[in-house]
Amino acid sequence: MENSDDNNDEDETEWKTSFTDFTVGPNPTSPHRVILHFDLDCFYAQVEMIRNPALRNVPLGIQQKYIVVTCNYVAREQGVTKLMSVVDAQEKCPQLVLVKGEDLTHYRDMSYKVTELLMSYCHLVERLGFDENYVDVTEMVEKRLTHCSSFEGHVYNRSGVETNTGDHWRLAVGSHIAAELRTVICSTLGLTGCAGVATNKLLAKLVSGTFKPNQQTTLLPQDVDHIMGHLGSLRRLPGVGHQTSKRLQALGLVTVQDLQLFPLADLVKEFGAHTGQRLKNLSLGVDDSPVVPTGAPQSLSDEDSFKKISTTREVVEKTQDLLTILVERMQKDGRQPHTFRLTLRRYSADNKWFSRESRQCPIPNHIGQKVVSGSTDATAHLVTMAMKLFNKMVDGSAAFHLTLLNVCFTNLPPARGTVASGKGAITSFFTLGSSPRNSPIPSQTNVPAHSHPISLTLILTPHLFKSIQTLFIKRNSLNCLLLFKTIGTLGTVGPYCLIQAQKILRRKASLVCTERRLNVRILHNKDMDNNKTHQKLISLTRVLN
Ligand code: TTP
Ligand code: MG
């Protein structure tokens, strides 16, 4: 997804920048990497259609302010597009049903569920915005003993159904894994999406939307020149934003092909050695960047844009509204923030999108503690801090015109109980059960369409989390059992049920544990419905949910 200026996911982008300076997965310069890129279909619209199935068959648009940020595919067939103005969309499609999409809570929650689900199959998952994830499945591919003779889904620029896999068996296996993961996402969460399969992140992202919706495409190395040569505008290159493309344009470069042909030395002169080389590589489809597992966010923020705020009273009110929600999110997260940042955007006719200014200050310990404990006066203290920062940027006694305010908690400690692996790698999620190393992804045949998953979520106290974490570290059956006994300390289930639960869970389940929550997701099918133990498990989930 391309972030709009008004999109509140600043903290989302910071999820992926946390641990970029070390290599985690397989060697990123290897030509044998298999990278998947997933992009959900009309994401916000799908979430709304799950919340209200009556919206499934009507043209649906998600409205933020005066813009339809996305719409379902029924609306797209009638000419509505993403980022169309509401007026234009209604003109194109008078029956368009509009749902307000300014509150991101449901989208954010679903977005994390998708990432967590992918992480329960492969530890190398990197989030990109709300509805995209990269997954490095190189190791999973190597571990599959079968060399596929055909590809799942489309193969870019090739029409033959049975493309000979030849040297590309890894990509072919990757295409099967992509299809299986799309099936799991659909059967578990009810979401469809597209996937791209290629040898690096850039190419996987570029190829994934070739056929939409709910389809997937693999790119073979011999077609890299073709896809790069047909991109057209430089803005199609992930990583080339508005500012960079303006600088490239000043050098006379408009298309990706222009950049391919432009001398590297001249790029280096303009951008420096690192960025110059990176731009050149991007234009050629070369991308060595590793898939960096997503860690806990390093900041949490919220913002709102508006036509005009020009009085101090309005600033106080808006800041208070934003902080009330942000403090709630911070409290759920459980970590104590140490820095507070206020960002604003002044109206500027000529440079509408890039005139943000920020000031930040430390959060005194007693206020940080109030935030975490959910104390009611935390917001009031923070508003006072915000106004001090505001006064450093704006002279409230003179006329001013703001179009955006953003409040942000930064300098968050790493999630407690994180598991270190490799050179300082931290991941706050860890999985058991359907780990890719232990068990295959349920394929389309063993996750029938009528199957429906059971999920239960336990909110963990620090003590419970610590016990569970210890048990996760050594994955053996004794520890599985202990794990369920630990859950049993909640006093709701007897040991017999736990043993049975564990047996079932080992067959078809994934566990994802974060510092605050343990998610147990059980993929089950009709056969299991008659099973007595399974019934017990269902009642267990009801009690615990
Ligand atoms: P996209 O993946 O760009 O769009 P989409 O998932 O709605 O549709 P597609 O089937 O084409 O992938 O963006 C993901 C979500 O992000 C989208 O549902 C709404 C939101 N969004 C914004 O808030 N602002 C934006 O500028 C865009 C493009 C999307
Ligand atoms: Mg999408």
XYZ file of C-alpha atoms and ligand atoms in Angstrom:
575
model
C 0.000 0.000 0.000
C 1.217 3.486 -0.607
C 0.957 5.654 2.445
C -1.081 8.757 2.133
C -0.037 11.725 4.122
C -3.068 11.276 6.295
C -2.474 7.678 7.032
C -1.870 7.179 10.731
C 0.654 4.428 10.430
C 3.869 6.162 11.231
C 4.508 3.631 13.955
C 3.798 0.944 11.396
C 6.721 1.997 9.271
C 8.879 2.055 12.350
C 8.075 -1.590 12.945
C 10.285 -2.450 10.062
C 13.166 -0.125 10.676
C 14.002 -1.360 14.135
C 16.593 -3.949 13.429
C 17.850 -3.261 9.973
C 21.559 -3.291 10.550
C 22.128 -6.983 10.827
C 21.454 -9.826 8.550
C 18.928 -12.323 9.736
C 17.677 -14.757 7.136
C 19.632 -16.466 4.434
C 22.416 -14.485 2.778
C 20.592 -11.595 1.080
C 22.977 -11.550 -1.861
C 22.210 -15.179 -2.686
C 20.517 -15.623 -6.061
C 18.646 -18.560 -4.549
C 16.477 -16.634 -2.139
C 12.730 -17.131 -2.359
C 10.820 -14.098 -1.152
C 7.057 -13.822 -0.956
C 5.144 -10.564 -0.878
C 1.540 -10.566 0.325
C -0.856 -7.695 -0.287
C -4.441 -8.064 0.914
C -7.269 -7.177 -1.445
C -9.142 -3.910 -0.772
C -8.046 -4.249 2.827
C -10.208 -1.781 4.768
C -13.228 -2.780 2.657
C -12.654 -6.483 3.393
C -12.477 -5.768 7.131
C -15.785 -3.888 6.931
C -17.344 -6.716 4.888
C -16.293 -9.215 7.571
C -17.811 -6.970 10.244
C -21.017 -6.625 8.242
C -21.524 -9.373 5.621
C -24.487 -7.480 4.152
C -21.883 -5.209 2.548
C -20.317 -8.045 0.549
C -22.381 -7.762 -2.577
C -22.902 -4.029 -2.720
C -20.452 -1.467 -4.056
C -18.622 -0.343 -0.921
C -16.284 2.583 -0.379
C -14.285 3.422 2.737
C -14.373 7.123 3.403
C -11.771 9.202 5.206
C -12.654 12.884 5.134
C -13.611 13.626 1.510
C -11.700 10.734 -0.013
C -12.620 7.126 -0.750
C -9.363 5.562 0.440
C -10.331 2.159 -0.886
C -13.360 0.328 -2.235
C -14.372 -3.269 -2.761
C -14.096 -4.940 -6.148
C -17.842 -4.602 -6.804
C -17.351 -0.828 -6.690
C -14.180 -1.058 -8.782
C -16.142 -2.788 -11.541
C -18.343 0.278 -11.611
C -15.440 2.650 -12.069
C -14.686 3.675 -8.489
C -10.955 3.746 -7.730
C -8.785 4.085 -4.651
C -8.246 7.682 -3.517
C -11.127 9.055 -5.582
C -12.978 12.008 -4.094
C -16.335 11.069 -2.557
C -18.093 13.355 -5.034
C -16.465 11.693 -8.057
C -17.069 8.214 -6.654
C -20.767 8.903 -6.115
C -21.026 10.294 -9.599
C -19.466 7.113 -11.037
C -21.545 4.850 -8.840
C -24.696 6.385 -7.331
C -25.455 3.175 -5.354
C -22.065 3.343 -3.613
C -22.362 2.531 0.113
C -19.912 4.537 2.169
C -18.505 3.453 5.519
C -16.385 5.828 7.595
C -12.852 4.525 7.938
C -11.170 7.105 10.134
C -10.972 4.869 13.187
C -8.184 2.440 12.321
C -8.677 0.118 15.302
C -10.276 -2.773 13.418
C -7.896 -2.488 10.480
C -4.893 -2.392 12.798
C -6.106 -5.415 14.776
C -6.734 -7.461 11.640
C -3.413 -6.372 10.205
C -1.537 -7.743 13.219
C -3.521 -10.975 13.040
C -2.311 -11.522 9.480
C 1.324 -10.913 10.435
C 1.034 -13.166 13.474
C -0.531 -15.909 11.399
C 2.290 -15.745 8.846
C 4.811 -15.718 11.678
C 3.361 -18.916 13.013
C 4.534 -20.600 9.801
C 7.797 -18.776 9.151
C 9.848 -16.610 11.490
C 11.138 -14.322 8.716
C 8.137 -12.032 8.263
C 8.422 -8.285 7.784
C 5.434 -5.955 7.855
C 5.104 -3.183 5.343
C 2.242 -0.876 6.231
C -1.076 -2.381 7.286
C -1.796 -4.903 4.565
C 1.536 -6.051 3.182
C 4.052 -8.564 4.469
C 7.279 -9.977 3.114
C 8.136 -13.567 3.982
C 11.553 -15.098 3.302
C 10.762 -18.776 2.687
C 14.209 -19.771 1.379
C 14.790 -22.193 4.248
C 11.276 -23.605 4.048
C 11.814 -24.274 0.349
C 15.112 -26.059 0.984
C 13.471 -28.231 3.621
C 10.698 -29.419 1.326
C 11.949 -32.574 -0.192
C 9.909 -32.402 -3.357
C 11.093 -30.421 -6.366
C 7.866 -29.154 -7.959
C 7.427 -29.587 -11.642
C 4.872 -26.811 -11.980
C 4.019 -23.405 -10.604
C 1.004 -22.490 -8.558
C -0.802 -19.414 -9.934
C 0.507 -17.229 -12.751
C 4.052 -16.942 -14.004
C 4.878 -13.417 -15.147
C 5.075 -13.019 -18.918
C 4.573 -16.761 -19.509
C 1.274 -18.110 -20.662
C 1.953 -21.873 -20.654
C 0.139 -23.532 -17.786
C 2.950 -26.034 -17.313
C 5.973 -23.773 -17.334
C 9.029 -25.978 -17.125
C 10.563 -25.295 -13.731
C 14.080 -26.168 -14.937
C 16.534 -24.277 -12.747
C 13.670 -22.554 -10.985
C 12.367 -25.324 -8.793
C 12.898 -23.124 -5.724
C 10.587 -20.465 -7.077
C 8.095 -23.183 -8.031
C 8.116 -24.560 -4.471
C 7.815 -20.950 -3.258
C 4.717 -20.513 -5.400
C 3.139 -23.539 -3.704
C 3.991 -22.168 -0.261
C 2.497 -18.800 -1.250
C -0.730 -20.500 -2.342
C -0.902 -22.474 0.886
C -0.351 -19.375 3.018
C -3.038 -17.498 1.083
C -5.386 -20.392 1.770
C -4.555 -20.329 5.474
C -5.123 -16.570 5.659
C -8.457 -17.029 3.945
C -9.662 -20.002 5.974
C -8.460 -18.561 9.294
C -9.221 -14.876 8.963
C -11.563 -14.747 5.977
C -9.289 -12.437 3.976
C -8.201 -12.774 0.366
C -5.058 -11.270 -1.085
C -2.430 -11.345 -3.793
C 1.088 -12.726 -3.570
C 4.290 -12.239 -5.519
C 7.080 -14.806 -5.624
C 10.589 -13.755 -6.659
C 14.245 -13.775 -5.665
C 14.189 -10.465 -3.780
C 11.808 -8.127 -1.965
C 11.673 -5.497 -4.692
C 10.736 -7.972 -7.405
C 8.267 -9.862 -5.208
C 6.445 -6.605 -4.466
C 6.474 -5.444 -8.053
C 5.102 -8.704 -9.404
C 2.464 -9.422 -6.753
C -0.215 -7.131 -8.167
C 0.096 -8.358 -11.757
C -3.207 -10.224 -11.464
C -5.780 -8.922 -8.974
C -7.694 -9.710 -6.832
C -6.987 -12.984 -5.012
C -4.293 -14.261 -7.367
C -0.560 -14.735 -7.306
C 2.313 -14.374 -9.729
C 5.859 -15.709 -9.844
C 8.665 -13.833 -11.551
C 11.444 -15.863 -13.190
C 14.933 -14.309 -13.320
C 14.858 -14.160 -17.123
C 11.868 -11.800 -16.973
C 13.401 -9.228 -14.615
C 14.393 -6.959 -17.521
C 10.873 -7.166 -18.890
C 9.131 -6.154 -15.677
C 11.620 -3.369 -14.924
C 11.433 -2.083 -18.505
C 7.640 -1.870 -18.378
C 7.228 -0.065 -15.070
C 7.209 3.403 -16.555
C 7.212 6.143 -13.920
C 9.988 6.233 -11.339
C 7.356 6.451 -8.623
C 6.535 2.809 -9.279
C 9.834 1.898 -7.621
C 9.287 1.151 -3.938
C 11.634 3.451 -2.060
C 11.463 6.309 -4.560
C 9.190 8.829 -2.886
C 8.043 12.274 -3.834
C 11.250 14.053 -2.830
C 13.627 11.594 -4.510
C 11.618 11.562 -7.708
C 11.712 15.376 -7.752
C 15.506 15.304 -7.471
C 15.702 12.664 -10.201
C 13.418 14.725 -12.382
C 15.765 17.690 -11.966
C 18.435 15.435 -13.517
C 16.102 14.824 -16.467
C 14.985 11.361 -15.338
C 11.303 10.471 -15.559
C 11.039 6.738 -16.178
C 12.712 3.682 -14.706
C 14.427 3.176 -18.049
C 15.907 6.692 -17.852
C 17.396 5.737 -14.491
C 18.760 2.450 -15.847
C 20.649 4.320 -18.556
C 21.880 7.199 -16.391
C 25.594 6.957 -15.449
C 26.151 5.682 -11.916
C 28.903 8.265 -11.351
C 26.413 11.098 -11.898
C 23.913 9.525 -9.504
C 26.641 9.213 -6.878
C 27.535 12.887 -7.380
C 23.938 13.881 -6.667
C 22.955 11.391 -3.935
C 26.208 10.068 -2.457
C 27.702 6.610 -2.937
C 25.169 4.584 -0.942
C 21.915 6.079 -2.236
C 23.276 6.461 -5.759
C 24.105 2.769 -5.939
C 20.812 1.825 -4.290
C 18.838 3.804 -6.882
C 20.774 2.249 -9.719
C 20.167 -1.224 -8.284
C 16.456 -0.575 -7.849
C 16.115 0.447 -11.485
C 17.688 -2.860 -12.511
C 15.614 -5.008 -10.155
C 18.558 -5.683 -7.834
C 17.742 -5.664 -4.130
C 19.942 -7.245 -1.481
C 17.931 -6.055 1.486
C 17.057 -8.841 3.912
C 13.596 -9.602 5.208
C 13.893 -8.198 8.705
C 11.571 -9.872 11.198
C 9.119 -7.438 12.612
C 9.717 -6.564 16.217
C 7.602 -4.601 18.622
C 6.970 -1.044 17.401
C 9.544 1.497 18.548
C 6.956 4.214 18.757
C 3.191 4.631 18.867
C 1.545 7.637 17.304
C -1.773 9.019 16.199
C -2.614 11.995 14.069
C -5.387 13.869 12.380
C -5.467 16.253 9.470
C -8.016 18.978 8.938
C -8.651 22.036 6.824
C -7.829 24.595 9.467
C -7.037 24.958 13.141
C -6.143 28.489 14.089
C -6.796 28.889 17.820
C -4.964 27.544 20.838
C -8.228 26.198 22.251
C -8.741 24.036 19.153
C -5.165 22.756 19.454
C -5.795 21.751 23.081
C -9.032 19.974 22.149
C -7.555 18.109 19.197
C -4.457 17.107 21.177
C -6.646 15.862 24.001
C -8.758 13.738 21.622
C -5.673 12.215 20.029
C -3.950 11.578 23.343
C -6.974 9.897 24.902
C -6.856 7.186 22.238
C -3.068 6.989 22.149
C -2.794 6.574 25.927
C -5.262 3.679 25.721
C -3.134 2.002 23.031
C 0.038 2.613 25.031
C -1.572 1.116 28.098
C -2.552 -2.005 26.145
C 1.004 -2.260 24.841
C 2.217 -2.238 28.441
C 5.588 -0.528 27.943
C 6.433 2.787 29.549
C 7.181 5.540 27.042
C 10.121 7.830 27.809
C 9.790 10.505 25.139
C 6.839 12.481 23.857
C 6.814 14.152 20.439
C 4.399 16.652 18.969
C 4.335 17.192 15.225
C 2.362 19.787 13.315
C 1.917 20.897 9.750
C 1.352 24.547 8.893
C -0.685 25.477 5.891
C 1.544 26.189 2.951
C 0.076 26.715 -0.500
C 3.212 25.699 -2.397
C 4.496 22.766 -0.355
C 1.341 21.113 0.884
C 2.658 17.747 2.029
C 6.145 18.215 3.353
C 6.110 20.934 5.936
C 5.975 18.982 9.158
C 7.747 20.288 12.242
C 8.348 18.405 15.481
C 9.515 19.006 19.025
C 10.030 16.381 21.658
C 10.725 16.157 25.380
C 11.371 13.475 27.987
C 8.347 12.116 29.839
C 8.894 12.318 33.620
C 8.833 8.894 35.215
C 5.692 9.498 37.294
C 3.741 10.528 34.179
C 5.076 7.568 32.178
C 3.857 5.297 34.954
C 0.423 6.910 34.877
C 0.235 6.169 31.145
C 0.996 2.483 31.675
C -1.320 2.121 34.639
C -4.176 3.767 32.755
C -4.497 6.539 35.338
C -7.213 8.979 34.296
C -5.110 12.117 34.690
C -2.286 10.872 32.422
C -3.862 12.582 29.426
C -4.151 15.939 31.224
C -0.419 15.895 32.084
C 0.453 15.023 28.504
C -1.731 17.790 27.075
C 0.203 20.274 29.240
C 3.469 18.867 27.871
C 2.119 19.010 24.333
C 1.156 22.669 24.703
C 4.655 23.537 25.951
C 6.070 21.915 22.803
C 3.454 23.655 20.700
C 4.490 27.049 22.108
C 8.082 26.352 21.097
C 6.982 26.026 17.461
C 4.061 28.421 17.157
C 3.486 31.907 18.496
C -0.077 31.507 19.766
C -0.566 35.281 20.014
C -0.078 35.698 16.251
C -2.234 34.247 13.468
C -1.503 30.622 12.551
C -3.051 27.977 10.325
C -2.448 24.281 11.050
C -3.585 21.374 8.899
C -2.252 18.424 10.920
C -1.384 17.395 14.473
C 0.429 14.218 15.457
C 1.161 12.918 18.951
C 3.764 10.247 19.435
C 5.333 8.176 22.206
C 8.877 7.178 21.337
C 11.872 5.777 23.135
C 9.958 2.692 24.232
C 11.940 -0.027 25.956
C 12.294 -3.298 24.038
C 9.384 -5.614 24.770
C 10.070 -7.450 28.025
C 10.846 -11.116 27.741
C 11.958 -10.836 24.147
C 13.977 -13.687 22.786
C 17.411 -12.818 21.509
C 18.751 -14.629 18.505
C 21.809 -13.887 16.467
C 23.607 -10.561 16.587
C 21.339 -8.578 18.851
C 18.263 -9.756 17.033
C 15.160 -9.304 19.049
C 11.830 -10.736 18.244
C 8.900 -10.312 20.518
C 6.899 -13.064 18.919
C 7.714 -16.698 19.090
C 5.822 -19.687 17.924
C 5.238 -23.306 18.670
C 3.195 -26.069 17.127
C 2.832 -25.400 13.451
C 6.329 -24.097 13.139
C 7.503 -24.547 9.560
C 10.281 -26.744 10.772
C 7.904 -29.193 12.446
C 4.798 -29.326 10.384
C 3.553 -28.500 6.944
C 1.104 -25.751 6.193
C -2.334 -27.286 5.859
C -2.896 -27.520 2.154
C -6.054 -26.622 0.340
C -7.251 -30.200 0.632
C -6.905 -30.532 4.364
C -8.397 -27.150 5.144
C -11.808 -27.579 3.578
C -13.857 -24.528 2.819
C -16.365 -25.351 5.527
C -13.758 -25.621 8.244
C -13.689 -22.820 10.683
C -10.908 -22.072 13.095
C -11.157 -21.664 16.822
C -9.050 -19.013 18.406
C -8.567 -18.170 21.965
C -6.581 -15.350 23.394
C -5.238 -15.265 26.894
C -4.187 -11.983 28.370
C -0.960 -12.737 30.196
C 0.230 -11.419 33.496
C 4.009 -10.898 33.649
C 4.293 -14.029 35.817
C 2.300 -16.194 33.428
C 4.205 -14.827 30.482
C 7.517 -15.720 32.119
C 6.435 -19.293 32.740
C 5.139 -19.692 29.227
C 8.250 -18.160 27.745
C 10.453 -20.644 29.574
C 8.336 -23.462 28.217
C 8.479 -22.193 24.675
C 12.230 -22.127 24.581
C 12.539 -25.908 24.579
C 9.993 -27.298 22.208
C 9.265 -30.794 23.351
C 6.134 -32.589 24.331
C 6.800 -32.338 28.047
C 7.011 -28.603 27.723
C 3.853 -28.529 25.643
C 2.111 -30.294 28.449
C 3.559 -27.965 31.043
C 2.482 -25.077 28.928
C -1.089 -26.209 29.073
C -0.828 -26.915 32.754
C 0.335 -23.355 33.150
C -2.681 -22.151 31.282
C -4.616 -24.417 33.623
C -3.462 -22.301 36.558
C -6.211 -19.979 35.473
C -8.338 -22.598 37.153
C -10.807 -23.113 34.371
C -9.816 -26.480 32.981
C -8.713 -29.798 34.334
C -5.482 -31.565 33.394
C -7.255 -34.225 31.307
C -8.702 -31.673 28.983
C -5.339 -29.993 28.748
C -3.612 -33.187 27.704
C -6.217 -33.763 25.034
C -5.998 -30.180 23.971
C -2.298 -30.517 23.593
C -2.682 -33.635 21.447
C -5.101 -31.866 19.197
C -3.045 -28.741 19.131
C 0.000 -30.621 17.984
C -1.975 -31.867 15.040
C -3.426 -28.705 13.670
C -2.750 -25.572 15.586
C -0.513 -22.651 15.992
C 0.436 -20.808 19.108
C 1.686 -17.288 18.992
C 2.864 -15.685 22.174
C 3.645 -12.058 22.748
C 4.484 -10.439 26.017
C 0.867 -9.618 26.652
C -1.064 -12.314 24.888
C -1.065 -15.953 24.010
C -3.056 -16.777 20.904
C -4.042 -20.350 20.281
C -5.482 -20.937 16.848
C -6.878 -24.320 15.999
C -7.578 -25.150 12.404
C -10.119 -27.902 12.506
C -12.343 -29.648 10.080
C -15.689 -31.349 10.050
C -14.355 -34.729 11.190
C -13.125 -33.208 14.368
C -16.514 -31.741 15.177
C -17.771 -35.137 16.330
C -14.824 -35.698 18.525
C -15.759 -35.510 22.189
C -12.455 -34.029 23.221
C -12.750 -31.455 20.609
C -16.090 -30.409 22.015
C -14.358 -29.976 25.345
C -11.784 -27.838 23.681
C -14.474 -25.666 22.212
C -15.955 -25.153 25.649
C -12.481 -24.426 26.943
C -12.071 -21.662 24.400
C -15.469 -20.297 25.332
C -14.523 -20.131 28.990
C -11.174 -18.548 28.340
C -12.199 -16.129 25.645
P -3.639 -0.801 -0.668
O -3.013 -2.142 -0.528
O -2.969 0.193 -1.537
O -5.103 -0.934 -1.236
P -6.206 -2.020 -0.957
O -5.695 -3.138 -0.131
O -7.406 -1.323 -0.406
O -6.581 -2.505 -2.412
P -5.799 -3.506 -3.374
O -6.752 -4.649 -3.604
O -5.579 -2.717 -4.615
O -4.520 -3.904 -2.696
O -3.832 -0.144 0.742
C -4.224 -0.870 1.908
C -5.179 -0.060 2.774
O -4.582 1.155 3.174
C -6.431 0.340 2.043
O -7.449 -0.640 2.210
C -6.809 1.639 2.629
C -5.539 2.209 3.193
N -5.002 3.336 2.401
C -4.953 4.602 2.969
O -5.370 4.785 4.118
N -4.434 5.621 2.226
C -3.971 5.450 0.973
O -3.493 6.401 0.341
C -4.043 4.132 0.384
C -3.552 3.884 -1.008
C -4.554 3.116 1.139
Mg -3.915 -4.179 -0.578
